[in-house]
Amino acid sequence: MSIHEPGSSMNDSPSKIFLRKLRALREATRFRGAALDDPEIAAYALRLNWLLEICLLAWGCYTLRSWWMGRPHKAFNDAVFMTITLFLYGWARRQESRRRLRFAAHLTLFFSSIGLFCAALLTGQSESIVLGYFVGVPLFAAYLEGIGASLFWAGWIVLLLAGISASEVLFPLTPEFTPGLIERGVDHALQIAFILAFAFSSRRVTDRQLRAL
């Protein structure tokens, strides 16, 4: 007894079955409505899309929070890097080529790490609550590019952290604010939320790829 796909019939030719599977594959791996012919590029585009949306959500949340709590320097920093991420989000979607997508991914990781670096300088340097977010950079690099890229970006993050520690010795800065116990708890909860968003996006992309096979 043979098993048929939904919508197929006993009289379907092999070419019709192949075309149906191809349409399903392109539908499952499309990048925000733009169907891509190469499934590998499509999967990469989908992962990058999730990365950019998570970064936009994070920068947006912190921009609003800093503005609401009367922290103009931190709000300005967050708004600048949210704008850069928004630009990359639009630029990456203009032409879904492998080169453009990979370049957009590395630019996103670079500007995100620089944004965190600047935020750390404003909020206590080596005592900043922002430092916990640096682990996300090599994590996302592994998600997008693999182990090699993850090691490269991990090295970059080590340099930035060393720079933050050195800045405390060379030119100590008065933090714009000192978070209290409740704010630290809220910040840790947000970090967990963004990690969960990353885990959800990773699982969703994997499920789409499996359904497309």
Coordinates of N, CA and C in Angstrom, one line a residue:
M1 N 0.9 -1.2 0.0 CA 0.0 0.0 0.0 C 0.9 1.2 0.0
S2 N 0.7 2.1 -1.0 CA 1.5 3.3 -1.1 C 0.9 4.5 -0.3
I3 N 1.7 5.4 0.1 CA 1.2 6.6 0.8 C 1.4 7.8 -0.1
H4 N 0.3 8.6 -0.2 CA 0.3 9.7 -1.1 C 0.3 11.0 -0.3
E5 N 0.8 12.1 -0.8 CA 0.8 13.4 -0.2 C -0.6 13.9 -0.3
P6 N -1.0 14.8 0.7 CA -2.3 15.4 0.6 C -2.4 16.2 -0.7
G7 N -3.6 16.1 -1.4 CA -3.8 16.8 -2.7 C -3.3 16.1 -3.9
S8 N -2.6 14.9 -3.7 CA -2.1 14.2 -4.8 C -3.1 13.1 -5.2
S9 N -2.9 12.6 -6.4 CA -3.7 11.5 -6.8 C -2.9 10.4 -7.4
M10 N -3.5 9.3 -7.7 CA -2.8 8.1 -8.2 C -2.3 8.4 -9.6
N11 N -3.0 9.3 -10.4 CA -2.6 9.6 -11.8 C -1.6 10.7 -11.9
D12 N -1.1 11.3 -10.8 CA -0.1 12.4 -10.9 C 1.2 11.8 -11.5
S13 N 1.7 12.6 -12.4 CA 3.0 12.2 -13.0 C 4.1 12.6 -12.1
P14 N 5.3 12.0 -12.3 CA 6.5 12.3 -11.4 C 6.8 13.8 -11.5
S15 N 6.6 14.4 -12.7 CA 6.9 15.8 -12.9 C 6.0 16.7 -12.1
K16 N 4.7 16.3 -12.0 CA 3.8 17.1 -11.2 C 4.1 17.0 -9.7
I17 N 4.5 15.8 -9.3 CA 4.8 15.6 -7.9 C 6.0 16.4 -7.5
F18 N 7.0 16.4 -8.5 CA 8.2 17.2 -8.2 C 7.9 18.7 -8.1
L19 N 7.1 19.2 -9.0 CA 6.8 20.6 -9.0 C 6.0 21.0 -7.8
R20 N 5.1 20.1 -7.3 CA 4.4 20.3 -6.1 C 5.3 20.4 -4.9
K21 N 6.3 19.5 -4.8 CA 7.3 19.6 -3.7 C 8.2 20.8 -3.8
L22 N 8.5 21.2 -5.0 CA 9.3 22.4 -5.2 C 8.6 23.7 -4.7
R23 N 7.3 23.8 -5.0 CA 6.5 24.9 -4.6 C 6.4 24.9 -3.1
A24 N 6.2 23.7 -2.5 CA 6.1 23.6 -1.0 C 7.4 24.0 -0.4
L25 N 8.5 23.6 -1.0 CA 9.8 24.0 -0.5 C 10.1 25.5 -0.5
R26 N 9.7 26.1 -1.6 CA 9.9 27.6 -1.7 C 9.0 28.3 -0.8
E27 N 7.8 27.8 -0.6 CA 6.9 28.4 0.4 C 7.4 28.3 1.8
A28 N 8.0 27.2 2.1 CA 8.4 27.0 3.5 C 9.7 27.8 3.8
T29 N 10.5 28.1 2.8 CA 11.7 28.8 3.0 C 11.8 30.2 2.5
R30 N 10.6 30.8 2.3 CA 10.6 32.2 1.8 C 11.1 33.2 2.8
F31 N 11.6 34.3 2.4 CA 12.1 35.3 3.3 C 11.1 36.5 3.2
R32 N 10.2 36.5 4.1 CA 9.2 37.5 4.2 C 8.5 37.8 2.9
G33 N 8.0 36.7 2.3 CA 7.3 36.9 1.1 C 8.1 36.8 -0.2
A34 N 9.4 36.9 -0.1 CA 10.2 36.8 -1.3 C 10.8 35.4 -1.4
A35 N 10.2 34.6 -2.3 CA 10.6 33.2 -2.5 C 12.0 33.1 -3.1
L36 N 12.8 32.3 -2.5 CA 14.2 32.1 -3.0 C 14.4 30.8 -3.6
D37 N 15.1 30.8 -4.7 CA 15.3 29.5 -5.5 C 16.3 28.6 -4.8
D38 N 17.2 29.1 -4.1 CA 18.2 28.2 -3.4 C 17.8 28.0 -1.9
P39 N 17.4 26.8 -1.6 CA 17.0 26.5 -0.2 C 18.0 26.9 0.9
E40 N 19.3 26.7 0.6 CA 20.3 27.1 1.5 C 20.3 28.6 1.8
I41 N 20.2 29.4 0.8 CA 20.2 30.8 0.9 C 18.9 31.2 1.6
A42 N 17.8 30.5 1.3 CA 16.5 30.8 1.9 C 16.5 30.6 3.4
A43 N 17.2 29.5 3.8 CA 17.3 29.2 5.2 C 18.1 30.2 5.9
Y44 N 19.2 30.6 5.3 CA 20.1 31.6 5.9 C 19.3 32.9 6.1
A45 N 18.6 33.3 5.0 CA 17.8 34.5 5.1 C 16.8 34.5 6.2
L46 N 16.2 33.3 6.4 CA 15.2 33.2 7.5 C 15.9 33.4 8.9
R47 N 17.1 32.8 9.0 CA 17.8 32.9 10.3 C 18.2 34.4 10.5
L48 N 18.7 35.0 9.4 CA 19.1 36.4 9.6 C 17.9 37.3 9.9
N49 N 16.8 37.0 9.3 CA 15.5 37.8 9.6 C 15.2 37.7 11.1
W50 N 15.3 36.5 11.7 CA 15.0 36.4 13.1 C 16.0 37.2 13.9
L51 N 17.3 37.1 13.5 CA 18.4 37.8 14.3 C 18.1 39.3 14.3
L52 N 17.8 39.8 13.1 CA 17.5 41.3 13.0 C 16.3 41.7 13.8
E53 N 15.3 40.9 13.7 CA 14.0 41.2 14.5 C 14.3 41.2 16.0
I54 N 15.0 40.2 16.5 CA 15.4 40.1 17.9 C 16.2 41.4 18.3
C55 N 17.2 41.7 17.5 CA 18.0 42.9 17.8 C 17.2 44.2 17.8
L56 N 16.3 44.3 16.8 CA 15.4 45.5 16.8 C 14.5 45.5 18.0
L57 N 14.0 44.4 18.4 CA 13.1 44.4 19.6 C 13.9 44.8 20.8
A58 N 15.2 44.3 21.0 CA 16.0 44.6 22.1 C 16.3 46.1 22.2
W59 N 16.9 46.6 21.1 CA 17.2 48.0 21.0 C 16.0 48.9 21.3
G60 N 14.9 48.5 20.7 CA 13.6 49.3 20.9 C 13.2 49.3 22.3
C61 N 13.2 48.1 23.0 CA 12.8 48.1 24.4 C 13.7 48.9 25.2
Y62 N 15.0 48.9 25.0 CA 15.9 49.7 25.9 C 15.9 51.1 25.5
T63 N 15.6 51.5 24.3 CA 15.4 52.9 23.9 C 14.3 53.5 24.7
L64 N 13.1 52.8 24.7 CA 11.9 53.3 25.3 C 12.2 53.3 26.9
R65 N 12.8 52.3 27.4 CA 13.0 52.3 28.8 C 13.9 53.4 29.3
S66 N 15.0 53.6 28.5 CA 16.0 54.7 28.9 C 15.3 56.1 28.8
W67 N 14.5 56.2 27.7 CA 13.8 57.5 27.6 C 12.8 57.7 28.7
W68 N 12.1 56.7 29.0 CA 11.0 56.8 30.0 C 11.6 57.1 31.4
M69 N 12.8 56.6 31.7 CA 13.4 56.7 33.0 C 14.4 57.9 33.0
G70 N 14.4 58.8 32.0 CA 15.1 60.0 32.0 C 16.6 59.8 31.9
R71 N 17.1 58.9 31.0 CA 18.5 58.7 30.8 C 18.8 59.0 29.3
P72 N 19.0 60.3 29.0 CA 19.2 60.7 27.6 C 20.4 60.2 26.9
H73 N 21.5 60.0 27.6 CA 22.7 59.5 26.9 C 22.5 58.0 26.5
K74 N 22.0 57.2 27.4 CA 21.7 55.8 27.1 C 20.6 55.7 26.1
A75 N 19.6 56.5 26.2 CA 18.5 56.5 25.2 C 19.0 56.8 23.8
F76 N 19.9 57.8 23.7 CA 20.5 58.2 22.4 C 21.3 57.1 21.9
N77 N 22.1 56.5 22.7 CA 22.9 55.3 22.2 C 22.0 54.2 21.7
D78 N 21.0 53.8 22.4 CA 20.1 52.8 22.0 C 19.4 53.1 20.7
A79 N 19.0 54.4 20.6 CA 18.2 54.8 19.4 C 19.1 54.8 18.2
V80 N 20.4 55.2 18.3 CA 21.3 55.1 17.2 C 21.5 53.7 16.7
F81 N 21.7 52.8 17.6 CA 22.0 51.4 17.1 C 20.7 50.7 16.7
M82 N 19.6 51.1 17.2 CA 18.3 50.6 16.7 C 18.1 51.1 15.3
T83 N 18.4 52.3 15.0 CA 18.3 52.9 13.6 C 19.2 52.1 12.7
I84 N 20.5 51.9 13.1 CA 21.4 51.1 12.2 C 20.9 49.8 11.9
T85 N 20.3 49.1 13.0 CA 19.8 47.7 12.8 C 18.6 47.8 11.8
L86 N 17.8 48.8 12.0 CA 16.6 48.9 11.1 C 17.1 49.1 9.6
F87 N 18.1 49.9 9.4 CA 18.7 50.1 8.1 C 19.2 48.8 7.5
L88 N 19.9 48.0 8.3 CA 20.4 46.7 7.9 C 19.2 45.8 7.6
Y89 N 18.2 45.9 8.3 CA 17.0 45.0 8.1 C 16.4 45.3 6.7
G90 N 16.3 46.5 6.4 CA 15.8 46.9 5.1 C 16.7 46.6 3.9
W91 N 18.0 46.8 4.2 CA 19.0 46.6 3.2 C 19.2 45.2 2.8
A92 N 19.1 44.3 3.8 CA 19.3 42.9 3.6 C 18.2 42.3 2.7
R93 N 17.0 42.9 2.8 CA 15.8 42.4 2.1 C 15.7 42.9 0.6
R94 N 16.6 43.8 0.2 CA 16.4 44.3 -1.1 C 16.8 43.2 -2.2
Q95 N 17.8 42.5 -1.9 CA 18.3 41.5 -2.8 C 18.9 40.3 -2.0
E96 N 18.2 39.2 -2.0 CA 18.6 38.1 -1.1 C 19.7 37.2 -1.8
S97 N 20.9 37.8 -2.0 CA 22.0 37.0 -2.4 C 22.8 36.6 -1.2
R98 N 23.6 35.5 -1.4 CA 24.4 35.0 -0.3 C 25.4 36.0 0.2
R99 N 26.0 36.8 -0.7 CA 27.0 37.7 -0.3 C 26.4 38.9 0.5
R100 N 25.2 39.4 0.1 CA 24.6 40.5 0.8 C 24.1 40.0 2.2
L101 N 23.5 38.8 2.2 CA 23.0 38.3 3.5 C 24.1 38.1 4.5
R102 N 25.2 37.5 4.1 CA 26.3 37.3 5.0 C 26.9 38.6 5.5
F103 N 27.0 39.6 4.5 CA 27.6 40.9 4.9 C 26.7 41.6 5.9
A104 N 25.4 41.5 5.7 CA 24.4 42.1 6.6 C 24.5 41.4 8.0
A105 N 24.7 40.1 8.0 CA 24.8 39.4 9.3 C 26.0 39.8 10.1
H106 N 27.2 39.9 9.4 CA 28.4 40.4 10.1 C 28.3 41.8 10.5
L107 N 27.7 42.7 9.7 CA 27.5 44.1 10.1 C 26.6 44.2 11.3
T108 N 25.5 43.3 11.4 CA 24.6 43.3 12.5 C 25.4 42.9 13.8
L109 N 26.2 41.9 13.7 CA 27.0 41.5 14.9 C 28.0 42.6 15.3
F110 N 28.6 43.2 14.3 CA 29.6 44.3 14.6 C 28.9 45.4 15.3
F111 N 27.9 46.0 14.7 CA 27.2 47.2 15.3 C 26.5 46.8 16.6
S112 N 26.0 45.6 16.7 CA 25.4 45.3 18.0 C 26.5 45.2 19.1
S113 N 27.6 44.7 18.8 CA 28.7 44.6 19.8 C 29.2 46.0 20.2
I114 N 29.3 46.9 19.2 CA 29.8 48.3 19.4 C 28.7 49.0 20.2
G115 N 27.5 48.8 19.9 CA 26.4 49.4 20.7 C 26.4 49.0 22.2
L116 N 26.7 47.7 22.4 CA 26.8 47.2 23.8 C 28.0 47.8 24.5
F117 N 29.1 47.9 23.7 CA 30.3 48.5 24.3 C 30.1 50.0 24.7
C118 N 29.4 50.7 23.9 CA 29.1 52.1 24.3 C 28.2 52.2 25.4
A119 N 27.2 51.3 25.4 CA 26.2 51.3 26.6 C 26.9 50.9 27.9
A120 N 27.9 50.0 27.8 CA 28.6 49.6 29.0 C 29.5 50.8 29.5
L121 N 30.1 51.6 28.6 CA 30.8 52.7 29.1 C 29.9 53.7 29.8
L122 N 28.7 53.8 29.4 CA 27.8 54.8 30.0 C 27.2 54.3 31.3
T123 N 27.2 53.0 31.5 CA 26.5 52.5 32.7 C 27.3 51.7 33.7
G124 N 28.6 52.2 33.9 CA 29.4 51.6 34.9 C 30.6 50.8 34.5
Q125 N 30.9 50.8 33.2 CA 32.0 50.1 32.6 C 32.1 48.7 33.0
S126 N 33.1 48.2 33.8 CA 33.1 46.8 34.1 C 32.1 46.3 35.1
E127 N 31.3 47.3 35.7 CA 30.2 47.0 36.6 C 28.9 47.1 35.9
S128 N 28.9 47.3 34.6 CA 27.6 47.5 33.9 C 26.8 46.3 33.8
I129 N 25.5 46.5 33.9 CA 24.5 45.4 33.7 C 24.4 44.9 32.3
V130 N 25.0 45.7 31.4 CA 25.0 45.4 29.9 C 25.9 44.2 29.6
L131 N 26.9 44.0 30.4 CA 27.9 43.0 30.0 C 27.3 41.6 29.7
G132 N 26.2 41.3 30.3 CA 25.7 39.9 30.1 C 25.2 39.7 28.7
Y133 N 24.9 40.8 27.9 CA 24.4 40.7 26.6 C 25.5 40.3 25.6
F134 N 26.8 40.5 26.0 CA 27.9 40.3 25.0 C 27.9 38.8 24.6
V135 N 27.4 37.9 25.5 CA 27.5 36.5 25.1 C 26.6 36.2 23.9
G136 N 25.6 37.0 23.6 CA 24.7 36.8 22.5 C 25.4 36.9 21.2
V137 N 26.5 37.7 21.1 CA 27.2 37.9 19.8 C 27.8 36.6 19.2
P138 N 28.7 35.9 20.0 CA 29.2 34.6 19.4 C 28.1 33.6 19.3
L139 N 27.0 33.7 20.1 CA 25.9 32.7 20.1 C 25.2 32.9 18.7
F140 N 24.9 34.1 18.4 CA 24.2 34.4 17.1 C 25.2 34.1 15.9
A141 N 26.5 34.3 16.1 CA 27.4 34.0 15.0 C 27.4 32.5 14.7
A142 N 27.4 31.7 15.8 CA 27.3 30.2 15.6 C 26.0 29.8 14.9
Y143 N 24.9 30.5 15.3 CA 23.6 30.2 14.7 C 23.6 30.5 13.2
L144 N 24.3 31.6 12.8 CA 24.2 32.0 11.4 C 25.3 31.3 10.6
E145 N 26.6 31.3 11.1 CA 27.7 30.9 10.3 C 28.4 29.7 10.7
G146 N 28.3 29.3 11.9 CA 29.0 28.1 12.4 C 30.1 28.3 13.4
I147 N 30.9 27.3 13.7 CA 31.8 27.3 14.8 C 32.9 28.4 14.5
G148 N 33.5 28.4 13.3 CA 34.5 29.3 12.9 C 34.2 30.8 13.2
A149 N 33.0 31.2 12.7 CA 32.6 32.5 12.9 C 32.3 32.8 14.4
S150 N 31.8 31.8 15.1 CA 31.6 32.0 16.5 C 32.9 32.2 17.3
L151 N 33.9 31.5 16.9 CA 35.2 31.7 17.6 C 35.8 33.1 17.3
F152 N 35.6 33.5 16.0 CA 36.1 34.8 15.7 C 35.4 35.9 16.5
W153 N 34.1 35.8 16.5 CA 33.3 36.9 17.3 C 33.5 36.8 18.8
A154 N 33.8 35.6 19.2 CA 34.1 35.4 20.7 C 35.4 36.2 21.0
G155 N 36.4 36.0 20.1 CA 37.7 36.8 20.3 C 37.5 38.3 20.2
W156 N 36.6 38.7 19.3 CA 36.3 40.1 19.2 C 35.6 40.6 20.5
I157 N 34.7 39.8 21.1 CA 34.1 40.2 22.3 C 35.1 40.3 23.5
V158 N 36.0 39.4 23.5 CA 37.1 39.4 24.5 C 37.9 40.7 24.5
L159 N 38.2 41.2 23.2 CA 38.9 42.4 23.1 C 38.0 43.6 23.6
L160 N 36.7 43.6 23.3 CA 35.9 44.7 23.8 C 35.8 44.7 25.3
L161 N 35.7 43.5 25.9 CA 35.6 43.4 27.3 C 36.9 43.9 28.0
A162 N 38.0 43.6 27.3 CA 39.3 44.1 27.8 C 39.4 45.6 27.7
G163 N 38.8 46.1 26.6 CA 38.8 47.6 26.4 C 38.0 48.2 27.5
I164 N 36.9 47.6 27.9 CA 36.0 48.2 28.9 C 36.8 48.2 30.2
S165 N 37.5 47.1 30.5 CA 38.3 47.1 31.8 C 39.4 48.1 31.8
A166 N 40.0 48.3 30.6 CA 41.1 49.2 30.5 C 40.6 50.6 30.6
S167 N 39.4 50.9 30.1 CA 38.9 52.2 30.1 C 38.6 52.7 31.6
E168 N 38.3 51.7 32.4 CA 38.1 52.0 33.8 C 39.3 52.5 34.5
V169 N 40.5 52.1 34.0 CA 41.7 52.5 34.6 C 42.2 53.8 33.9
L170 N 42.1 53.9 32.6 CA 42.6 55.1 31.9 C 41.7 56.3 32.0
F171 N 40.4 56.1 31.9 CA 39.5 57.3 32.0 C 38.2 56.8 32.7
P172 N 38.2 56.6 34.0 CA 36.9 56.2 34.7 C 35.8 57.2 34.4
L173 N 34.7 56.7 34.1 CA 33.5 57.5 33.8 C 32.4 57.4 34.9
T174 N 31.8 58.5 35.2 CA 30.7 58.4 36.2 C 29.5 57.9 35.4
P175 N 28.9 56.8 35.9 CA 27.8 56.1 35.2 C 26.6 57.1 35.2
E176 N 25.8 57.0 34.1 CA 24.6 57.8 34.0 C 23.6 57.5 35.1
F177 N 23.6 56.2 35.4 CA 22.7 55.7 36.5 C 23.3 54.5 37.1
T178 N 22.8 54.2 38.3 CA 23.2 53.0 39.0 C 21.9 52.2 39.3
P179 N 21.7 51.1 38.6 CA 20.5 50.3 38.7 C 20.3 49.7 40.1
G180 N 19.1 49.8 40.6 CA 18.7 49.2 41.9 C 18.5 47.7 41.7
L181 N 18.1 47.1 42.8 CA 17.9 45.6 42.9 C 16.8 45.2 41.9
I182 N 15.7 46.0 41.9 CA 14.5 45.6 41.1 C 14.9 45.7 39.6
E183 N 15.6 46.8 39.3 CA 15.9 47.0 37.9 C 16.9 45.9 37.4
R184 N 17.8 45.5 38.3 CA 18.7 44.4 37.9 C 17.9 43.1 37.6
G185 N 16.9 42.9 38.5 CA 16.1 41.7 38.3 C 15.3 41.8 37.0
V186 N 14.8 43.0 36.7 CA 14.0 43.1 35.4 C 15.0 42.9 34.2
D187 N 16.2 43.4 34.3 CA 17.2 43.3 33.2 C 17.5 41.9 33.0
H188 N 17.7 41.1 34.1 CA 18.0 39.7 33.9 C 16.9 38.9 33.3
A189 N 15.7 39.3 33.7 CA 14.5 38.7 33.0 C 14.4 39.0 31.6
L190 N 14.8 40.2 31.2 CA 14.8 40.6 29.7 C 15.9 39.8 29.0
Q191 N 17.0 39.6 29.6 CA 18.1 38.7 29.0 C 17.6 37.3 28.8
I192 N 16.9 36.8 29.7 CA 16.3 35.4 29.6 C 15.3 35.4 28.5
A193 N 14.5 36.5 28.4 CA 13.4 36.6 27.3 C 14.0 36.6 26.0
F194 N 15.1 37.3 25.8 CA 15.8 37.4 24.5 C 16.4 36.0 24.1
I195 N 17.0 35.3 25.1 CA 17.5 34.0 24.9 C 16.4 33.0 24.5
L196 N 15.3 33.1 25.1 CA 14.1 32.3 24.7 C 13.7 32.6 23.3
A197 N 13.7 33.9 22.9 CA 13.3 34.3 21.6 C 14.3 33.7 20.6
F198 N 15.6 33.7 20.9 CA 16.6 33.1 20.1 C 16.3 31.6 19.9
A199 N 16.0 30.9 21.1 CA 15.8 29.5 21.0 C 14.5 29.1 20.2
F200 N 13.5 30.0 20.3 CA 12.3 29.8 19.6 C 12.5 29.9 18.1
S201 N 13.3 31.0 17.7 CA 13.6 31.2 16.3 C 14.4 30.1 15.7
S202 N 15.4 29.6 16.5 CA 16.2 28.5 16.0 C 15.4 27.2 15.8
R203 N 14.5 26.9 16.7 CA 13.6 25.7 16.5 C 12.7 25.9 15.4
R204 N 12.1 27.1 15.2 CA 11.2 27.3 14.1 C 11.8 27.2 12.8
V205 N 13.0 27.7 12.6 CA 13.7 27.6 11.3 C 14.0 26.1 11.1
T206 N 14.5 25.4 12.1 CA 14.8 24.0 11.9 C 13.5 23.2 11.5
D207 N 12.4 23.5 12.1 CA 11.1 22.8 11.8 C 10.7 23.1 10.3
R208 N 10.9 24.4 9.9 CA 10.6 24.7 8.5 C 11.5 24.0 7.5
Q209 N 12.7 23.8 7.8 CA 13.6 23.1 7.0 C 13.3 21.6 6.9
L210 N 12.9 21.1 8.0 CA 12.5 19.6 8.0 C 11.2 19.4 7.2
R211 N 10.3 20.4 7.4 CA 9.0 20.2 6.6 C 9.3 20.3 5.1
A212 N 10.3 21.1 4.8 CA 10.6 21.3 3.3 C 11.3 20.1 2.7
L213 N 11.8 19.2 3.5 CA 12.5 18.1 2.9 C 11.6 17.1 2.3

